[in-house]
Coordinates of C-alpha atoms in Angstrom, one line a residue:
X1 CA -17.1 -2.8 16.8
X2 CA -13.8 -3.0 15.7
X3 CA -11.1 -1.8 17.7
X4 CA -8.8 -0.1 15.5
X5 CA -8.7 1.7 12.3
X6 CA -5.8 -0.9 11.1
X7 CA -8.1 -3.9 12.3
X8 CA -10.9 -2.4 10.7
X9 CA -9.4 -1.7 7.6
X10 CA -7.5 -5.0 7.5
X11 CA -10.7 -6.9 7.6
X12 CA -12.7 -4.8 4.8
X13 CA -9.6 -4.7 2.3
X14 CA -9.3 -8.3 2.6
X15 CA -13.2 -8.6 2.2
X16 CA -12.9 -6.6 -1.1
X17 CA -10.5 -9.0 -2.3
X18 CA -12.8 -11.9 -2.2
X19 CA -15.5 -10.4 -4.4
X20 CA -15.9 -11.6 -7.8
X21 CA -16.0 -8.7 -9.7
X22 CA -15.6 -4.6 -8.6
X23 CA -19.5 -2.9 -9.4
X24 CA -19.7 0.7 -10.4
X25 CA -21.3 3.0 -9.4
X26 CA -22.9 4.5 -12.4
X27 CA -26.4 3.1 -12.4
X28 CA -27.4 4.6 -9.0
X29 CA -25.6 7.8 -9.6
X30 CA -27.4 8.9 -12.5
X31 CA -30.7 8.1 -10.7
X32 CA -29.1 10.4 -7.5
X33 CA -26.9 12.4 -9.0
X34 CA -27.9 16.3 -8.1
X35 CA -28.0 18.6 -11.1
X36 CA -24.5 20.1 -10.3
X37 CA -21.6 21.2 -12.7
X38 CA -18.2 20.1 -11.0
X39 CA -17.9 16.8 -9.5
X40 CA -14.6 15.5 -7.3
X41 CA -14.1 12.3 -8.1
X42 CA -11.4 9.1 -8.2
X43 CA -10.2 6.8 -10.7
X44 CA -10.8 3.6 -9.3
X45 CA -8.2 0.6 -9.0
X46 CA -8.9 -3.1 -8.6
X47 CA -12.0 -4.3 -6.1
X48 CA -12.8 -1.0 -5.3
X49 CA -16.4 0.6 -6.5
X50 CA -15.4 1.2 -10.4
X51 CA -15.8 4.6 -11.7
X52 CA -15.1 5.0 -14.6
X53 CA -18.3 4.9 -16.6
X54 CA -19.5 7.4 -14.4
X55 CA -16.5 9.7 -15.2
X56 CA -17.6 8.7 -19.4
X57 CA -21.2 9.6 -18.3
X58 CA -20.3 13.0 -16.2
X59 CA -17.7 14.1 -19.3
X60 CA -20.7 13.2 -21.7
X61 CA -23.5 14.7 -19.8
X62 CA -21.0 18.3 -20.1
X63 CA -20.0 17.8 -16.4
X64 CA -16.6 18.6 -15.5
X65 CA -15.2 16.0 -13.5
X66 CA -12.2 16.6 -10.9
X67 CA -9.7 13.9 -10.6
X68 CA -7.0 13.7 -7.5
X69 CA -3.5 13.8 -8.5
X70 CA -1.5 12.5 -5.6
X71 CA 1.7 14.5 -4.2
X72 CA 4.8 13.5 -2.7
X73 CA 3.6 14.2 0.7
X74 CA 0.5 12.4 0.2
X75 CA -1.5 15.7 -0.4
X76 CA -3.7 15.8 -3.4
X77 CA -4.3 18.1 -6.0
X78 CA -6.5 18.1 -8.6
X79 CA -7.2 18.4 -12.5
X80 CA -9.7 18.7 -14.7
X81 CA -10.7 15.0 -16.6
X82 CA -9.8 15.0 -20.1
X83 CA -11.2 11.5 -20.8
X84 CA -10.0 8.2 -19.5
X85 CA -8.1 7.7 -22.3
X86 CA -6.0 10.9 -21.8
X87 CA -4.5 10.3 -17.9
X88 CA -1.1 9.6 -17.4
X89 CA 0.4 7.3 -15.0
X90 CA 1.3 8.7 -11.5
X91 CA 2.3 7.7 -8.3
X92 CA 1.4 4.5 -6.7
X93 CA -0.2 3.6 -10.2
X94 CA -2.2 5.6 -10.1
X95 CA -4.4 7.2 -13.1
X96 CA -4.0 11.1 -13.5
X97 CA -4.8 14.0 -15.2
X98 CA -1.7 15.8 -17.2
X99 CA -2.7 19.0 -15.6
X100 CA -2.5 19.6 -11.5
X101 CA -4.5 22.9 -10.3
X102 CA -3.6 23.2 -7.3
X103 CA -4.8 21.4 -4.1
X104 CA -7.4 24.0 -3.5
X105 CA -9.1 23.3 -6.4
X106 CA -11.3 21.0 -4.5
X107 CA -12.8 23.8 -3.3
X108 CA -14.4 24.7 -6.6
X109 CA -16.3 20.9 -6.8
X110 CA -20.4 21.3 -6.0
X111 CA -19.9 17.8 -5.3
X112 CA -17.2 15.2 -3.8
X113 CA -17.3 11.6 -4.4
X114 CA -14.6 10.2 -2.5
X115 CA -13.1 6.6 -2.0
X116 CA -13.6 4.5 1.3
X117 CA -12.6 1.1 3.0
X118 CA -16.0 1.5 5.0
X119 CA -18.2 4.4 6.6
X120 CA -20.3 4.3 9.8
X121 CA -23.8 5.4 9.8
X122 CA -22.4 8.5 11.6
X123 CA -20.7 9.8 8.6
X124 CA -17.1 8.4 10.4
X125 CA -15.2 7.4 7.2
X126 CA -11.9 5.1 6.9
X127 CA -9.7 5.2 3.9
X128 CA -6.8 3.2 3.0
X129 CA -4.3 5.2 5.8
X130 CA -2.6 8.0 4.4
X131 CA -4.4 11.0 5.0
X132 CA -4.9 12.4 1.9
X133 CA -8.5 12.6 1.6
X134 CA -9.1 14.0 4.9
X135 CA -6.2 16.7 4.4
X136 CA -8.3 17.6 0.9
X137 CA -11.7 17.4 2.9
X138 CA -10.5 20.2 4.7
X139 CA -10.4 22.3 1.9
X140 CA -13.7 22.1 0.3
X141 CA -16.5 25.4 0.9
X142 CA -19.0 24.9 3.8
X143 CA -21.8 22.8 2.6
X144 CA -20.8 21.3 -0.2
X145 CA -21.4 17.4 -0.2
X146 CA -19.4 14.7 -0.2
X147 CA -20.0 10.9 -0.5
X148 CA -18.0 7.8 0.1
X149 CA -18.3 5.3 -2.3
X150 CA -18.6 1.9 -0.8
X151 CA -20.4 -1.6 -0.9
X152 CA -23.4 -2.0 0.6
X153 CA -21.6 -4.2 3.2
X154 CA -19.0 -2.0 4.0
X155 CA -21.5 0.2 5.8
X156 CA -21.1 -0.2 9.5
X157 CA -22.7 1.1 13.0
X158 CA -19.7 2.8 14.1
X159 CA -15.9 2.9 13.1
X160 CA -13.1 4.4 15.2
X161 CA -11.9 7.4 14.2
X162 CA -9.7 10.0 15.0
X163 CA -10.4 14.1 15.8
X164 CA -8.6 15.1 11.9
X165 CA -11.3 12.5 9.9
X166 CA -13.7 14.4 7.9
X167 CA -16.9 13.2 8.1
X168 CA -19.1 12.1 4.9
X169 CA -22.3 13.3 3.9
X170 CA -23.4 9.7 2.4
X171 CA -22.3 6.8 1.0
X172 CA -23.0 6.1 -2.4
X173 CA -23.2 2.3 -3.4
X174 CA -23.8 0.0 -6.6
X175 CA -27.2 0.1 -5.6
X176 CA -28.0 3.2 -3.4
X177 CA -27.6 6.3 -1.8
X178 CA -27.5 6.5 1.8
X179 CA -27.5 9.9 3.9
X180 CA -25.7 9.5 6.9
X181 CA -26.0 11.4 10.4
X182 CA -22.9 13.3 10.5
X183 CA -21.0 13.2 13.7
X184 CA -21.8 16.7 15.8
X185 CA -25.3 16.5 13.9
X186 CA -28.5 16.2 16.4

């Protein structure tokens, strides 16, 4: 086990790194997908699981996708995905959309796909460090899911985490979909 998040997520980061090419995710989500209208999702960067072709696929199938727009502060809001070709540059790099909602727009989503370094078969997820998922976690309705997106190897036994991490629901992979025992569940 590792003994800290930093350690943890030093050695996963510098795992991703290493691999040849970043997967996507879209061939196992449309064979897991739930029939749902509003998905949360990320625009991926470098080694990360790529998303992209599943925000194409969502848009095309007349899903509206939700895409983070990162704050300031490190809080997220979100807007509606108007096609990959239509974000705008934001902070950090990152890919937006033009037009933020709010940060408790989350709370509309029937589904969350969010990004992780790694996630424990507990449901104990570790991102990159800066809170900003776990402060937006906090804001979706009672029982809607949410999956990490990971590689199959960055699924782990246990992970230390801290009382504010939001637990995951499952961990969606190139290859699979993996429920996970939520911490507090019996």
């Amino acid at each position: 086990m590792f003994q800290s998040k930093a350690t943890a997520r030093q050695h996963f980061l510098g795992t991703r790194e290493q691999r040849p090419h970043a997967e996507g995710l879209l061939t196992c989500a449309k064979q897991v997908l739930p029939d749902v209208h509003r998905v949360a999702l990320y625009v991926s960067r470098g080694p990360e699981p790529q998303t992209g072709g599943l925000i194409d696929w969502l848009l095309a199938s007349d899903r509206e996708v939700l895409l983070p727009i990162l704050y300031a502060d490190n809080d997220l809001g979100w807007g509606i995905a108007p096609g990959a070709a239509d974000l705008v540059p934001g902070r950090l790099g990152l890919s937006e959309p033009p037009t933020d909602l709010g940060s408790d727009a989350i709370a509309t989503a029937d589904l969350i796909i969010c990004p992780a370094v790694a996630v424990a078969r507990d449901g104990v997820r570790l991102g990159r460090g800066g809170g900003s998922y776990d402060r937006a976690l906090a804001r979706i309705r009672p029982g809607t899911p949410v999956w990490a997106a990971v590689y199959d190897a960055e699924i782990v036994e246990a992970l230390p985490s801290d009382t504010h991490d939001h637990p995951v629901d499952a961990a969606l992979t190139p290859t699979r979909l993996i429920p996970l025992r939520r911490s507090g569940d019996d």
